[in-house]
Amino acid sequence: MSGQNGQSPDLLRIAMPKGRMADKAYALFAAAGISLPGDDNGRRLILPSRDGRMRYVLAKPADVPTYVEYGAADVGVCGLDTLRESRRSVYEPLLLPFGRCRLSLCTPVDRLDTPLRYESQPRVATKYPNLTMDFFRARGVNAEVIPLNGSVELGPLVGLADLIVDIVETGSTLRANGLTEIRTLLESQAVLIVNRASYRLKSPAVRTLIAALRTAITQSETTT
Ligand code: PRP
């Protein structure tokens, strides 16, 4: 018998991101006919699906690739930005039609001429230090990357950084803080990821899930 701890080898364990992507992820799963979690009191972090055949593991978005790579969850939903930053090794069988945004290099509108050269040594604040390092290294720019956990737009406003690398969705946060995009590092959207071993060991369940999601995505594309 399976318990509530998500450890049964027969159950499919799905790492879901808490926060802004959650509603759209559940809506897509529902449209695909995948059993959703039952009601809870809002604090439990592992929830059985209503049909009892799966376990939802509710994770911080940035941690979803970690749970999936280590096999603590068989599949997960996360953003491509988070996945690339994490450098985790998982399968990525399906892009999902939400969470679209871009990771951009941004500067204050009154300092558009900040040079991007080796000797300029820009200070760059970001929640994405790995992707930011990759970007500047590939261009031979000797940037100092300053990791932050949020409200990255503050960086240039308070003199902490010359530039930022951050997620842009509507662009309103940039505009409100006198910043503008100068390069796109990555176009991002949600993606379904799968643990490499689970892809083989739980192949029927994983493939059924992918097929159901793919069908729901195709149907929504043809009706919009
Ligand atoms: C994200 C991102 C930007 C903002 C972009 O922040 O880091 O700040 O959303 O969205 P927009 O282009 O539609 O304005 P989030 O809300 O996740 O909070 P955080 O800055 O504290 O990480």
Short mmCIF file of C-alpha atoms and ligand atoms in Angstrom, two decimals:
data_model
loop_
_atom_site.label_atom_id
_atom_site.label_comp_id
_atom_site.label_asym_id
_atom_site.label_seq_id
_atom_site.Cartn_x
_atom_site.Cartn_y
_atom_site.Cartn_z
CA MET A 1 0.00 0.00 0.00
CA SER A 2 1.16 3.51 -0.68
CA GLY A 3 1.50 6.00 2.16
CA GLN A 4 1.41 9.78 2.23
CA ASN A 5 5.17 10.16 2.03
CA GLY A 6 5.50 9.86 -1.72
CA GLN A 7 7.98 6.96 -1.41
CA SER A 8 5.93 4.17 -2.99
CA PRO A 9 7.79 2.90 -6.04
CA ASP A 10 4.53 2.58 -8.01
CA LEU A 11 3.29 6.13 -7.61
CA LEU A 12 4.17 8.88 -9.99
CA ARG A 13 5.55 11.78 -7.99
CA ILE A 14 5.08 15.20 -9.59
CA ALA A 15 7.06 18.22 -8.39
CA MET A 16 4.87 21.28 -8.82
CA PRO A 17 6.14 24.85 -8.42
CA LYS A 18 4.46 26.88 -5.73
CA GLY A 19 3.65 30.46 -6.68
CA ARG A 20 2.94 32.20 -9.95
CA MET A 21 3.14 29.17 -12.27
CA ALA A 22 1.02 26.88 -10.09
CA ASP A 23 -2.45 27.92 -11.28
CA LYS A 24 -1.60 27.54 -14.96
CA ALA A 25 0.15 24.23 -14.37
CA TYR A 26 -2.88 22.79 -12.55
CA ALA A 27 -5.23 24.17 -15.21
CA LEU A 28 -3.24 22.39 -17.92
CA PHE A 29 -3.17 19.15 -15.93
CA ALA A 30 -6.95 19.41 -15.43
CA ALA A 31 -7.51 20.02 -19.16
CA ALA A 32 -5.41 16.92 -19.81
CA GLY A 33 -7.67 14.86 -17.56
CA ILE A 34 -4.88 14.30 -15.02
CA SER A 35 -6.12 13.85 -11.48
CA LEU A 36 -5.36 16.94 -9.36
CA PRO A 37 -4.54 17.08 -5.64
CA GLY A 38 -7.44 16.86 -3.26
CA ASP A 39 -8.27 19.67 -0.86
CA ASP A 40 -5.80 20.44 1.86
CA ASN A 41 -5.28 23.05 4.53
CA GLY A 42 -2.68 24.89 2.48
CA ARG A 43 0.32 23.77 4.51
CA ARG A 44 0.92 20.17 3.45
CA LEU A 45 3.77 19.76 0.99
CA ILE A 46 2.90 16.31 -0.36
CA LEU A 47 -0.63 15.85 -1.62
CA PRO A 48 -2.15 12.72 -3.11
CA SER A 49 -4.06 13.08 -6.34
CA ARG A 50 -7.82 12.61 -6.03
CA ASP A 51 -7.57 9.24 -7.81
CA GLY A 52 -4.82 8.15 -5.39
CA ARG A 53 -2.44 7.21 -8.20
CA MET A 54 0.00 10.11 -7.92
CA ARG A 55 1.68 12.33 -5.37
CA TYR A 56 2.12 16.05 -5.85
CA VAL A 57 5.27 17.42 -4.24
CA LEU A 58 4.90 21.19 -3.76
CA ALA A 59 8.30 22.76 -4.15
CA LYS A 60 9.87 26.17 -4.42
CA PRO A 61 10.18 26.76 -8.18
CA ALA A 62 13.99 26.98 -8.15
CA ASP A 63 14.17 23.62 -6.36
CA VAL A 64 12.01 21.63 -8.81
CA PRO A 65 14.97 20.59 -11.03
CA THR A 66 16.85 19.39 -7.94
CA TYR A 67 13.99 17.16 -6.75
CA VAL A 68 13.67 15.70 -10.23
CA GLU A 69 17.37 15.14 -10.90
CA TYR A 70 17.79 13.30 -7.58
CA GLY A 71 14.68 11.21 -8.18
CA ALA A 72 12.79 12.66 -5.21
CA ALA A 73 10.13 13.39 -7.85
CA ASP A 74 9.71 11.55 -11.15
CA VAL A 75 8.50 14.54 -13.14
CA GLY A 76 8.25 18.25 -12.53
CA VAL A 77 7.09 21.56 -13.92
CA CYS A 78 9.51 24.47 -13.96
CA GLY A 79 10.68 27.37 -16.10
CA LEU A 80 13.45 26.94 -18.66
CA ASP A 81 15.22 29.86 -16.95
CA THR A 82 15.26 28.00 -13.64
CA LEU A 83 16.28 24.75 -15.29
CA ARG A 84 19.22 26.25 -17.20
CA GLU A 85 20.38 28.16 -14.13
CA SER A 86 20.24 24.98 -12.03
CA ARG A 87 22.41 23.04 -14.50
CA ARG A 88 20.48 19.91 -13.45
CA SER A 89 20.49 16.93 -15.76
CA VAL A 90 16.95 15.80 -16.58
CA TYR A 91 14.89 14.97 -19.65
CA GLU A 92 12.83 17.82 -21.12
CA PRO A 93 10.18 16.08 -23.23
CA LEU A 94 7.60 18.86 -23.46
CA LEU A 95 7.44 22.63 -23.48
CA LEU A 96 4.29 23.92 -21.74
CA PRO A 97 2.24 26.89 -22.97
CA PHE A 98 2.63 29.28 -20.05
CA GLY A 99 5.28 31.11 -18.03
CA ARG A 100 6.58 32.89 -21.10
CA CYS A 101 9.18 35.52 -20.29
CA ARG A 102 12.76 36.39 -21.13
CA LEU A 103 15.96 36.70 -19.17
CA SER A 104 17.45 40.05 -20.09
CA LEU A 105 20.44 42.23 -19.41
CA CYS A 106 19.09 45.62 -18.34
CA THR A 107 20.55 49.04 -17.67
CA PRO A 108 19.29 52.36 -16.34
CA VAL A 109 17.78 54.34 -19.22
CA ASP A 110 20.11 57.24 -18.44
CA ARG A 111 23.19 54.98 -18.68
CA LEU A 112 22.62 53.24 -21.99
CA ASP A 113 26.26 53.72 -22.90
CA THR A 114 27.68 51.42 -20.16
CA PRO A 115 30.40 49.66 -22.18
CA LEU A 116 30.48 45.87 -22.25
CA ARG A 117 34.22 45.39 -22.54
CA TYR A 118 36.74 43.40 -20.49
CA GLU A 119 38.26 46.47 -18.87
CA SER A 120 34.86 47.98 -18.02
CA GLN A 121 34.33 45.39 -15.23
CA PRO A 122 30.58 46.01 -14.84
CA ARG A 123 28.89 44.95 -11.63
CA VAL A 124 25.81 42.91 -12.44
CA ALA A 125 23.09 42.02 -9.91
CA THR A 126 21.02 38.92 -10.61
CA LYS A 127 19.09 35.91 -9.34
CA TYR A 128 20.75 33.96 -12.18
CA PRO A 129 24.51 34.02 -11.43
CA ASN A 130 25.38 30.96 -13.55
CA LEU A 131 23.63 32.17 -16.70
CA THR A 132 24.96 35.68 -16.15
CA MET A 133 28.54 34.38 -15.77
CA ASP A 134 28.12 32.30 -18.93
CA PHE A 135 26.90 35.34 -20.86
CA PHE A 136 29.76 37.62 -19.88
CA ARG A 137 32.47 34.94 -20.11
CA ALA A 138 31.36 34.08 -23.64
CA ARG A 139 31.85 37.76 -24.55
CA GLY A 140 35.17 38.18 -22.77
CA VAL A 141 33.72 40.72 -20.35
CA ASN A 142 35.19 40.71 -16.86
CA ALA A 143 31.92 41.21 -14.99
CA GLU A 144 31.48 41.05 -11.25
CA VAL A 145 28.28 39.11 -10.64
CA ILE A 146 26.39 40.00 -7.47
CA PRO A 147 23.82 37.34 -6.53
CA LEU A 148 20.51 38.59 -5.10
CA ASN A 149 17.34 36.74 -4.11
CA GLY A 150 14.75 39.19 -5.44
CA SER A 151 13.85 42.80 -6.26
CA VAL A 152 16.93 42.81 -8.46
CA GLU A 153 15.83 46.09 -10.09
CA LEU A 154 16.93 47.81 -6.90
CA GLY A 155 20.59 47.09 -7.71
CA PRO A 156 21.32 50.04 -10.03
CA LEU A 157 18.97 52.37 -8.13
CA VAL A 158 20.97 52.14 -4.91
CA GLY A 159 24.43 51.98 -6.47
CA LEU A 160 24.95 48.26 -5.83
CA ALA A 161 25.28 47.35 -9.51
CA ASP A 162 25.74 48.93 -12.94
CA LEU A 163 23.49 46.41 -14.68
CA ILE A 164 21.03 43.64 -13.86
CA VAL A 165 20.13 40.33 -15.44
CA ASP A 166 16.53 39.53 -14.61
CA ILE A 167 13.26 38.10 -15.84
CA VAL A 168 11.11 40.41 -17.94
CA GLU A 169 7.49 39.48 -18.56
CA THR A 170 5.44 42.62 -19.22
CA GLY A 171 8.34 45.05 -18.72
CA SER A 172 6.38 47.12 -16.19
CA THR A 173 8.83 46.55 -13.33
CA LEU A 174 11.70 47.77 -15.52
CA ARG A 175 9.75 50.84 -16.67
CA ALA A 176 8.67 51.70 -13.13
CA ASN A 177 12.30 51.70 -12.04
CA GLY A 178 13.89 53.55 -14.97
CA LEU A 179 15.52 50.49 -16.53
CA THR A 180 15.53 49.09 -20.04
CA GLU A 181 16.61 45.88 -21.78
CA ILE A 182 19.81 45.85 -23.82
CA ARG A 183 20.30 42.09 -24.50
CA THR A 184 18.18 38.93 -24.28
CA LEU A 185 20.05 36.02 -22.68
CA LEU A 186 17.25 33.46 -22.87
CA GLU A 187 13.65 33.11 -24.04
CA SER A 188 11.86 31.11 -21.37
CA GLN A 189 8.60 29.26 -20.79
CA ALA A 190 7.41 26.39 -18.63
CA VAL A 191 8.73 22.90 -19.36
CA LEU A 192 7.91 19.39 -18.19
CA ILE A 193 11.02 17.67 -16.88
CA VAL A 194 11.53 13.97 -16.13
CA ASN A 195 14.04 12.10 -14.00
CA ARG A 196 16.25 10.00 -16.28
CA ALA A 197 15.74 6.73 -14.36
CA SER A 198 12.00 7.30 -13.92
CA TYR A 199 11.65 7.76 -17.65
CA ARG A 200 12.57 4.07 -18.05
CA LEU A 201 11.41 2.55 -14.75
CA LYS A 202 7.99 4.23 -14.77
CA SER A 203 7.74 4.44 -18.51
CA PRO A 204 3.99 3.69 -18.92
CA ALA A 205 2.91 6.28 -16.36
CA VAL A 206 5.37 8.90 -17.57
CA ARG A 207 4.49 8.39 -21.22
CA THR A 208 0.77 8.50 -20.48
CA LEU A 209 1.23 11.79 -18.63
CA ILE A 210 3.26 13.33 -21.46
CA ALA A 211 0.78 12.17 -24.10
CA ALA A 212 -2.19 13.58 -22.16
CA LEU A 213 -0.48 16.93 -21.71
CA ARG A 214 0.57 17.05 -25.36
CA THR A 215 -3.01 16.36 -26.48
CA ALA A 216 -4.39 19.08 -24.18
CA ILE A 217 -1.83 21.57 -25.49
CA THR A 218 -2.66 20.74 -29.12
CA GLN A 219 -6.39 21.03 -28.44
CA SER A 220 -6.00 24.41 -26.73
CA GLU A 221 -3.90 25.65 -29.67
CA THR A 222 -6.54 24.64 -32.20
CA THR A 223 -9.37 26.27 -30.25
CA THR A 224 -7.63 29.63 -29.69
C1 PRP B 1 9.91 38.94 -11.44
C2 PRP B 1 11.19 39.47 -12.06
C3 PRP B 1 10.86 40.93 -12.23
C4 PRP B 1 9.40 40.91 -12.55
C5 PRP B 1 9.19 41.05 -14.04
O1 PRP B 1 9.94 39.23 -10.09
O2 PRP B 1 12.30 39.23 -11.23
O3 PRP B 1 11.13 41.65 -11.06
O4 PRP B 1 8.86 39.65 -12.10
O5 PRP B 1 7.83 41.10 -14.39
P1 PRP B 1 7.26 42.26 -15.32
O6 PRP B 1 8.18 42.37 -16.52
O7 PRP B 1 5.89 41.78 -15.71
O8 PRP B 1 7.22 43.53 -14.53
P2 PRP B 1 9.00 38.53 -9.02
O9 PRP B 1 7.64 39.11 -9.08
O10 PRP B 1 9.08 37.06 -9.19
O11 PRP B 1 9.63 38.98 -7.64
P3 PRP B 1 11.16 39.19 -7.20
O12 PRP B 1 11.69 40.37 -7.97
O13 PRP B 1 11.11 39.45 -5.76
O14 PRP B 1 11.89 37.93 -7.54
#
